[in-house]
Every structure is written in structure tokens, then in C-alpha cells.
PDB file of C-alpha atoms in Angstrom:
ATOM      1  CA  UNK A   1     105.109 -94.275 258.412  1.00 86.00           C
ATOM      2  CA  UNK A   2     101.968 -92.163 259.743  1.00 92.00           C
ATOM      3  CA  UNK A   3     101.474 -92.324 263.661  1.00 94.00           C
ATOM      4  CA  UNK A   4      98.586 -91.202 265.471  1.00 96.00           C
ATOM      5  CA  UNK A   5      98.617 -90.415 268.862  1.00 97.00           C
ATOM      6  CA  UNK A   6      95.637 -89.360 271.402  1.00 97.00           C
ATOM      7  CA  UNK A   7      96.548 -87.851 274.603  1.00 92.00           C
ATOM      8  CA  UNK A   8      95.364 -88.341 277.554  1.00 92.00           C
ATOM      9  CA  UNK A   9      94.187 -91.969 277.424  1.00 94.00           C
ATOM     10  CA  UNK A  10      91.600 -91.252 279.991  1.00 96.00           C
ATOM     11  CA  UNK A  11      89.671 -88.455 281.402  1.00 95.00           C
ATOM     12  CA  UNK A  12      87.210 -88.097 283.878  1.00 96.00           C
ATOM     13  CA  UNK A  13      85.267 -84.583 284.368  1.00 96.00           C
ATOM     14  CA  UNK A  14      82.136 -83.499 286.085  1.00 97.00           C
ATOM     15  CA  UNK A  15      78.979 -82.811 284.191  1.00 97.00           C
ATOM     16  CA  UNK A  16      78.673 -79.437 282.545  1.00 97.00           C
ATOM     17  CA  UNK A  17      82.409 -78.770 281.975  1.00 96.00           C
ATOM     18  CA  UNK A  18      83.858 -77.956 278.521  1.00 97.00           C
ATOM     19  CA  UNK A  19      86.783 -80.175 277.382  1.00 95.00           C
ATOM     20  CA  UNK A  20      89.256 -80.849 274.789  1.00 96.00           C
ATOM     21  CA  UNK A  21      90.488 -84.231 273.327  1.00 97.00           C
ATOM     22  CA  UNK A  22      93.976 -84.135 271.398  1.00 97.00           C
ATOM     23  CA  UNK A  23      95.101 -85.987 268.485  1.00 98.00           C
ATOM     24  CA  UNK A  24      98.571 -85.891 266.621  1.00 98.00           C
ATOM     25  CA  UNK A  25      99.715 -87.666 263.513  1.00 97.00           C
ATOM     26  CA  UNK A  26     103.232 -87.649 262.396  1.00 96.00           C
ATOM     27  CA  UNK A  27     102.958 -86.885 258.630  1.00 93.00           C
ATOM     28  CA  UNK A  28     100.988 -83.914 257.393  1.00 92.00           C
ATOM     29  CA  UNK A  29      99.924 -85.737 254.227  1.00 92.00           C
ATOM     30  CA  UNK A  30      96.498 -86.774 255.190  1.00 91.00           C
ATOM     31  CA  UNK A  31      93.006 -86.765 252.920  1.00 89.00           C
ATOM     32  CA  UNK A  32      91.092 -86.347 255.871  1.00 91.00           C
ATOM     33  CA  UNK A  33      90.462 -86.718 259.565  1.00 94.00           C
ATOM     34  CA  UNK A  34      87.545 -88.579 261.208  1.00 94.00           C
ATOM     35  CA  UNK A  35      86.546 -88.389 265.087  1.00 96.00           C
ATOM     36  CA  UNK A  36      84.579 -91.257 266.050  1.00 95.00           C
ATOM     37  CA  UNK A  37      82.921 -92.661 269.483  1.00 96.00           C
ATOM     38  CA  UNK A  38      82.721 -96.122 270.608  1.00 94.00           C
ATOM     39  CA  UNK A  39      80.398 -97.066 273.520  1.00 92.00           C
ATOM     40  CA  UNK A  40      81.738-100.196 275.306  1.00 84.00           C
ATOM     41  CA  UNK A  41      80.616-103.514 273.149  1.00 76.00           C
ATOM     42  CA  UNK A  42      79.749-101.583 270.090  1.00 78.00           C
ATOM     43  CA  UNK A  43      80.495-100.370 266.881  1.00 82.00           C
ATOM     44  CA  UNK A  44      81.832 -96.977 265.948  1.00 90.00           C
ATOM     45  CA  UNK A  45      79.763 -93.657 265.656  1.00 92.00           C
ATOM     46  CA  UNK A  46      81.037 -91.308 263.235  1.00 91.00           C
ATOM     47  CA  UNK A  47      81.178 -87.804 264.809  1.00 95.00           C
ATOM     48  CA  UNK A  48      83.128 -85.273 262.448  1.00 94.00           C
ATOM     49  CA  UNK A  49      84.661 -85.456 259.343  1.00 92.00           C
ATOM     50  CA  UNK A  50      87.308 -82.885 258.370  1.00 93.00           C
ATOM     51  CA  UNK A  51      88.667 -82.939 254.731  1.00 91.00           C
ATOM     52  CA  UNK A  52      92.388 -81.934 254.592  1.00 91.00           C
ATOM     53  CA  UNK A  53      91.488 -78.434 252.985  1.00 92.00           C
ATOM     54  CA  UNK A  54      89.397 -77.327 256.146  1.00 93.00           C
ATOM     55  CA  UNK A  55      90.257 -75.932 259.654  1.00 95.00           C
ATOM     56  CA  UNK A  56      87.091 -77.343 261.515  1.00 95.00           C
ATOM     57  CA  UNK A  57      83.850 -78.624 261.470  1.00 95.00           C
ATOM     58  CA  UNK A  58      80.848 -78.248 264.031  1.00 96.00           C
ATOM     59  CA  UNK A  59      78.111 -80.598 265.239  1.00 95.00           C
ATOM     60  CA  UNK A  60      75.734 -79.530 267.776  1.00 96.00           C
ATOM     61  CA  UNK A  61      77.949 -79.223 270.817  1.00 97.00           C
ATOM     62  CA  UNK A  62      80.891 -80.849 269.008  1.00 97.00           C
ATOM     63  CA  UNK A  63      84.072 -78.884 267.414  1.00 97.00           C
ATOM     64  CA  UNK A  64      86.756 -80.257 265.687  1.00 97.00           C
ATOM     65  CA  UNK A  65      89.886 -78.532 264.605  1.00 97.00           C
ATOM     66  CA  UNK A  66      92.542 -79.459 262.043  1.00 97.00           C
ATOM     67  CA  UNK A  67      96.102 -78.078 261.668  1.00 96.00           C
ATOM     68  CA  UNK A  68      97.796 -80.041 259.284  1.00 93.00           C
ATOM     69  CA  UNK A  69     101.179 -78.131 259.402  1.00 92.00           C
ATOM     70  CA  UNK A  70     101.732 -78.796 262.915  1.00 95.00           C
ATOM     71  CA  UNK A  71      99.871 -82.230 262.668  1.00 96.00           C
ATOM     72  CA  UNK A  72      97.314 -81.933 265.253  1.00 97.00           C
ATOM     73  CA  UNK A  73      93.381 -81.725 265.696  1.00 97.00           C
ATOM     74  CA  UNK A  74      91.119 -81.076 268.551  1.00 97.00           C
ATOM     75  CA  UNK A  75      87.756 -82.074 269.533  1.00 97.00           C
ATOM     76  CA  UNK A  76      85.839 -79.770 271.366  1.00 97.00           C
ATOM     77  CA  UNK A  77      82.976 -80.912 273.437  1.00 97.00           C
ATOM     78  CA  UNK A  78      80.812 -78.097 275.065  1.00 97.00           C
ATOM     79  CA  UNK A  79      78.686 -78.653 278.372  1.00 97.00           C
ATOM     80  CA  UNK A  80      79.521 -82.280 278.744  1.00 97.00           C
ATOM     81  CA  UNK A  81      76.721 -84.788 279.638  1.00 97.00           C
ATOM     82  CA  UNK A  82      76.908 -88.185 281.095  1.00 96.00           C
ATOM     83  CA  UNK A  83      75.718 -89.546 277.797  1.00 95.00           C
ATOM     84  CA  UNK A  84      79.112 -88.329 276.504  1.00 97.00           C
ATOM     85  CA  UNK A  85      80.809 -90.901 278.345  1.00 97.00           C
ATOM     86  CA  UNK A  86      82.607 -93.057 275.805  1.00 97.00           C
ATOM     87  CA  UNK A  87      85.928 -93.641 274.222  1.00 96.00           C
ATOM     88  CA  UNK A  88      86.490 -91.153 271.379  1.00 98.00           C
ATOM     89  CA  UNK A  89      89.152 -92.070 268.390  1.00 97.00           C
ATOM     90  CA  UNK A  90      90.437 -90.148 265.741  1.00 96.00           C
ATOM     91  CA  UNK A  91      91.553 -91.410 262.561  1.00 94.00           C
ATOM     92  CA  UNK A  92      93.359 -90.243 259.629  1.00 93.00           C
ATOM     93  CA  UNK A  93      93.428 -91.386 255.818  1.00 89.00           C
ATOM     94  CA  UNK A  94      96.950 -91.462 254.760  1.00 87.00           C
ATOM     95  CA  UNK A  95      98.860 -91.007 251.604  1.00 84.00           C
ATOM     96  CA  UNK A  96      98.117 -94.781 250.803  1.00 82.00           C
ATOM     97  CA  UNK A  97      94.409 -94.554 251.253  1.00 82.00           C
ATOM     98  CA  UNK A  98      94.926 -96.239 254.835  1.00 83.00           C
ATOM     99  CA  UNK A  99      92.575 -95.547 257.701  1.00 85.00           C
ATOM    100  CA  UNK A 100      95.501 -95.110 260.653  1.00 90.00           C
ATOM    101  CA  UNK A 101      93.810 -94.936 264.195  1.00 93.00           C
ATOM    102  CA  UNK A 102      94.833 -93.278 267.555  1.00 95.00           C
ATOM    103  CA  UNK A 103      94.274 -95.577 270.416  1.00 94.00           C
ATOM    104  CA  UNK A 104      91.861 -93.545 271.995  1.00 96.00           C
ATOM    105  CA  UNK A 105      90.733 -91.428 275.024  1.00 97.00           C
ATOM    106  CA  UNK A 106      88.192 -92.968 277.406  1.00 96.00           C
ATOM    107  CA  UNK A 107      85.708 -90.116 278.535  1.00 97.00           C
ATOM    108  CA  UNK A 108      83.849 -90.662 281.801  1.00 97.00           C
ATOM    109  CA  UNK A 109      81.547 -87.933 282.790  1.00 97.00           C
ATOM    110  CA  UNK A 110      80.519 -87.855 286.442  1.00 96.00           C
ATOM    111  CA  UNK A 111      76.970 -86.710 286.974  1.00 92.00           C
TER     112      UNK A 111
ATOM    113  CA  UNK B   1      67.943 -95.538 255.980  1.00 63.00           C
ATOM    114  CA  UNK B   2      69.302 -98.432 257.181  1.00 77.00           C
ATOM    115  CA  UNK B   3      72.789 -98.798 258.346  1.00 91.00           C
ATOM    116  CA  UNK B   4      75.731-101.015 257.803  1.00 95.00           C
ATOM    117  CA  UNK B   5      74.847-104.520 259.176  1.00 96.00           C
ATOM    118  CA  UNK B   6      76.995-107.271 260.082  1.00 97.00           C
ATOM    119  CA  UNK B   7      76.440-111.126 260.667  1.00 97.00           C
ATOM    120  CA  UNK B   8      76.777-112.876 262.700  1.00 97.00           C
ATOM    121  CA  UNK B   9      77.174-111.007 265.999  1.00 95.00           C
ATOM    122  CA  UNK B  10      79.016-113.134 267.790  1.00 96.00           C
ATOM    123  CA  UNK B  11      81.183-116.259 266.803  1.00 96.00           C
ATOM    124  CA  UNK B  12      82.970-118.804 268.485  1.00 97.00           C
ATOM    125  CA  UNK B  13      85.500-121.110 266.819  1.00 97.00           C
ATOM    126  CA  UNK B  14      88.609-123.528 267.508  1.00 97.00           C
ATOM    127  CA  UNK B  15      92.294-123.213 266.337  1.00 97.00           C
ATOM    128  CA  UNK B  16      92.446-124.283 262.458  1.00 97.00           C
ATOM    129  CA  UNK B  17      88.781-123.859 261.772  1.00 97.00           C
ATOM    130  CA  UNK B  18      88.076-121.048 259.093  1.00 97.00           C
ATOM    131  CA  UNK B  19      85.154-118.324 259.413  1.00 98.00           C
ATOM    132  CA  UNK B  20      83.636-116.076 257.208  1.00 98.00           C
ATOM    133  CA  UNK B  21      81.906-112.549 258.155  1.00 98.00           C
ATOM    134  CA  UNK B  22      79.496-110.793 256.369  1.00 98.00           C
ATOM    135  CA  UNK B  23      78.696-107.097 255.704  1.00 98.00           C
ATOM    136  CA  UNK B  24      75.925-105.251 254.430  1.00 97.00           C
ATOM    137  CA  UNK B  25      76.605-101.548 253.479  1.00 96.00           C
ATOM    138  CA  UNK B  26      74.360 -98.566 253.483  1.00 95.00           C
ATOM    139  CA  UNK B  27      72.313 -98.645 250.300  1.00 94.00           C
ATOM    140  CA  UNK B  28      74.193 -97.044 247.684  1.00 92.00           C
ATOM    141  CA  UNK B  29      77.575 -97.192 249.433  1.00 93.00           C
ATOM    142  CA  UNK B  30      80.003 -98.651 247.081  1.00 93.00           C
ATOM    143  CA  UNK B  31      83.126 -98.929 249.352  1.00 93.00           C
ATOM    144  CA  UNK B  32      83.393-101.478 252.227  1.00 95.00           C
ATOM    145  CA  UNK B  33      86.527-101.446 254.717  1.00 94.00           C
ATOM    146  CA  UNK B  34      87.405-104.174 257.335  1.00 96.00           C
ATOM    147  CA  UNK B  35      89.340-103.459 260.621  1.00 95.00           C
ATOM    148  CA  UNK B  36      90.141-105.815 263.456  1.00 96.00           C
ATOM    149  CA  UNK B  37      90.023-104.092 267.105  1.00 94.00           C
ATOM    150  CA  UNK B  38      91.727-105.984 269.645  1.00 93.00           C
ATOM    151  CA  UNK B  39      92.725-104.475 273.408  1.00 88.00           C
ATOM    152  CA  UNK B  40      96.395-105.013 272.764  1.00 87.00           C
ATOM    153  CA  UNK B  41      96.624-103.606 268.865  1.00 89.00           C
ATOM    154  CA  UNK B  42      93.794-101.261 268.977  1.00 90.00           C
ATOM    155  CA  UNK B  43      92.228-100.687 265.106  1.00 91.00           C
ATOM    156  CA  UNK B  44      93.957-102.028 262.361  1.00 93.00           C
ATOM    157  CA  UNK B  45      92.794-101.724 258.847  1.00 92.00           C
ATOM    158  CA  UNK B  46      92.553-105.024 257.082  1.00 95.00           C
ATOM    159  CA  UNK B  47      91.481-104.052 253.539  1.00 93.00           C
ATOM    160  CA  UNK B  48      89.265-102.212 251.252  1.00 93.00           C
ATOM    161  CA  UNK B  49      87.063-103.215 248.412  1.00 94.00           C
ATOM    162  CA  UNK B  50      85.322-100.630 245.902  1.00 93.00           C
ATOM    163  CA  UNK B  51      83.083-102.261 243.205  1.00 91.00           C
ATOM    164  CA  UNK B  52      84.069-105.709 243.785  1.00 94.00           C
ATOM    165  CA  UNK B  53      87.925-104.868 243.616  1.00 94.00           C
ATOM    166  CA  UNK B  54      90.361-104.655 246.339  1.00 93.00           C
ATOM    167  CA  UNK B  55      91.762-101.370 246.359  1.00 89.00           C
ATOM    168  CA  UNK B  56      93.941-101.152 249.433  1.00 87.00           C
ATOM    169  CA  UNK B  57      95.264-104.099 251.881  1.00 91.00           C
ATOM    170  CA  UNK B  58      96.509-103.637 255.409  1.00 90.00           C
ATOM    171  CA  UNK B  59      99.668-105.541 256.872  1.00 90.00           C
ATOM    172  CA  UNK B  60      97.717-108.765 257.599  1.00 95.00           C
ATOM    173  CA  UNK B  61      98.958-112.558 256.461  1.00 96.00           C
ATOM    174  CA  UNK B  62      97.286-113.766 253.731  1.00 95.00           C
ATOM    175  CA  UNK B  63      95.223-116.073 255.884  1.00 97.00           C
ATOM    176  CA  UNK B  64      93.012-113.053 255.864  1.00 97.00           C
ATOM    177  CA  UNK B  65      90.938-112.303 252.503  1.00 96.00           C
ATOM    178  CA  UNK B  66      88.011-111.005 251.405  1.00 97.00           C
ATOM    179  CA  UNK B  67      85.377-110.365 248.427  1.00 97.00           C
ATOM    180  CA  UNK B  68      82.743-108.111 247.329  1.00 97.00           C
ATOM    181  CA  UNK B  69      79.717-108.581 245.543  1.00 96.00           C
ATOM    182  CA  UNK B  70      77.756-106.996 242.627  1.00 95.00           C
ATOM    183  CA  UNK B  71      75.446-105.515 245.145  1.00 93.00           C
ATOM    184  CA  UNK B  72      78.396-104.409 247.305  1.00 94.00           C
ATOM    185  CA  UNK B  73      77.991-106.639 250.490  1.00 97.00           C
ATOM    186  CA  UNK B  74      81.178-108.021 251.215  1.00 98.00           C
ATOM    187  CA  UNK B  75      82.556-111.156 253.428  1.00 98.00           C
ATOM    188  CA  UNK B  76      86.148-111.356 255.306  1.00 98.00           C
ATOM    189  CA  UNK B  77      87.293-114.775 255.328  1.00 98.00           C
ATOM    190  CA  UNK B  78      90.180-115.888 257.673  1.00 97.00           C
ATOM    191  CA  UNK B  79      91.416-119.403 257.213  1.00 95.00           C
ATOM    192  CA  UNK B  80      93.328-121.385 259.988  1.00 96.00           C
ATOM    193  CA  UNK B  81      92.225-119.523 262.824  1.00 97.00           C
ATOM    194  CA  UNK B  82      94.588-118.815 265.247  1.00 97.00           C
ATOM    195  CA  UNK B  83      94.146-117.728 269.245  1.00 97.00           C
ATOM    196  CA  UNK B  84      95.551-114.158 268.309  1.00 96.00           C
ATOM    197  CA  UNK B  85      92.580-114.025 265.917  1.00 97.00           C
ATOM    198  CA  UNK B  86      90.032-113.266 268.557  1.00 97.00           C
ATOM    199  CA  UNK B  87      89.012-109.709 267.994  1.00 96.00           C
ATOM    200  CA  UNK B  88      86.023-107.639 267.341  1.00 95.00           C
ATOM    201  CA  UNK B  89      86.016-107.230 263.317  1.00 97.00           C
ATOM    202  CA  UNK B  90      84.271-103.956 262.221  1.00 96.00           C
ATOM    203  CA  UNK B  91      83.257-103.121 258.504  1.00 96.00           C
ATOM    204  CA  UNK B  92      82.365 -99.566 257.569  1.00 94.00           C
ATOM    205  CA  UNK B  93      81.043 -98.299 254.373  1.00 94.00           C
ATOM    206  CA  UNK B  94      81.186 -95.002 252.536  1.00 91.00           C
ATOM    207  CA  UNK B  95      80.004 -93.842 249.370  1.00 87.00           C
ATOM    208  CA  UNK B  96      83.133 -93.348 247.391  1.00 79.00           C
ATOM    209  CA  UNK B  97      86.172 -95.000 249.273  1.00 71.00           C
ATOM    210  CA  UNK B  98      88.646 -93.846 251.817  1.00 67.00           C
ATOM    211  CA  UNK B  99      89.853 -90.746 250.168  1.00 64.00           C
ATOM    212  CA  UNK B 100      87.187 -88.164 251.148  1.00 64.00           C
ATOM    213  CA  UNK B 101      84.050 -89.690 252.082  1.00 77.00           C
ATOM    214  CA  UNK B 102      82.747 -90.349 255.541  1.00 83.00           C
ATOM    215  CA  UNK B 103      82.849 -93.976 257.009  1.00 86.00           C
ATOM    216  CA  UNK B 104      79.813 -95.423 258.626  1.00 91.00           C
ATOM    217  CA  UNK B 105      80.228 -98.560 260.885  1.00 92.00           C
ATOM    218  CA  UNK B 106      78.671-101.627 261.578  1.00 94.00           C
ATOM    219  CA  UNK B 107      78.291-102.954 265.113  1.00 93.00           C
ATOM    220  CA  UNK B 108      81.087-105.796 264.675  1.00 94.00           C
ATOM    221  CA  UNK B 109      81.421-109.453 264.888  1.00 96.00           C
ATOM    222  CA  UNK B 110      82.800-110.598 268.060  1.00 96.00           C
ATOM    223  CA  UNK B 111      85.138-113.670 267.127  1.00 97.00           C
ATOM    224  CA  UNK B 112      86.674-116.027 269.944  1.00 97.00           C
ATOM    225  CA  UNK B 113      88.912-118.484 269.171  1.00 97.00           C
ATOM    226  CA  UNK B 114      89.505-121.410 271.784  1.00 96.00           C
TER     227      UNK B 114
END
């Protein structure tokens, strides 16, 4: 059974720092992995989608990597800003075509 | 282009009642998936519809059901509501389904069961 873990559960850093969020999954048989952000009381915003054949994707200050063999993905945020404060979730599409979610990392960027 | 819309945004019901939630996907998207989000369990997959057919179902009781119409709009129904059904219900649409396509989420419907 696929399980997705995100560490740390919460992170607080000063504005301007570069940071890395981690996501691990137990079964490497995935179709893709997607990173989302969720603002309090809101829905989810898609950040990056990495197909299983890809190693990384970039969008602006965000870069996500995928290492299927080790069951890990990282989301790198460069030059963090207070507007980046949110909960970041990763999710994988498993072999049963279901979206399996991590519990999220709550990120606070201090001005 | 318009995003995913969900109605209603907020709903209060009492135990034993039933509820229907609606989701309109992005134009051209044929897949709609539903998720339940609670503080205790996090996000959990309910089901996915593609071209009016349920393609996949998560581990929820039969009280949770759904359907999709020919215009790709989807409804989710929960019968005999329980207190534990209080949650944020999110729907997502994608072009071709969960296999290789990016998921776009609506703002959610917050259901409170009293």
C-alpha cells in the first residue's frame, strides 16, 4: 500500500532564505508526482507536476525533483517571500490510479 | 479560462440528512475527482469520473456516491450524514484523468454536520 510522508510537518524561516521541502513515498510504481500549495481555508493550487519518466520540473522560483528509485521528491523554493507562507502538499498517482497524499508541510516565512 | 467551480461553498446539515455537492470542471476537461479533507485524516481520495463513468473509487462507504453528466459536471451525494462527515470536500478536474495529467482544484465545499 502506497504511503506518502512529508518532513518536516512545519517549517519557519526568515524571508530571503532558500529552502527545501521533502516528500517520500514507499512504492516506486507511480505515474507522476504533483506538488500543491494550500492557503488557509482555501482549495489547492497546483505548483508542479513531474511525470514518472522525468527527474525535475521548474517554475519560476520553484524547482521539484523526483528520484523514483529512492522514493523521494524535493521542492526547492529560492529566495523565499512572506507570500510563500502556506501548506505544501505532495501527492502521487499510484499503480491503482489513485491520488495518494502526504500530510503536508506548513511553511511560515517571517518578514 | 474559468477555473473549477464548486457549489455551495458552505453547508450545514444535521445527522441523518443527505447532501448533494456540485462541481463544474474547467472547460474541455473530462475527468473529475473528489476528495475529502479533514484535520485528522488529511486528504483522501473518494472517486474519479471520466466521460460519465466512475473509473476509480477510494475506500469510503456506500453512503458516498457520485455521478457525472454529459457536460462533465459532477455531483457527489452523501446519504445518512454522520458527524464524521464534516469536512472540506474538494473536486479536481483534469484533461484526461489521473494517469498523467495535472489536477486543478476548486475552492471546496465546507460541510458541517450537527
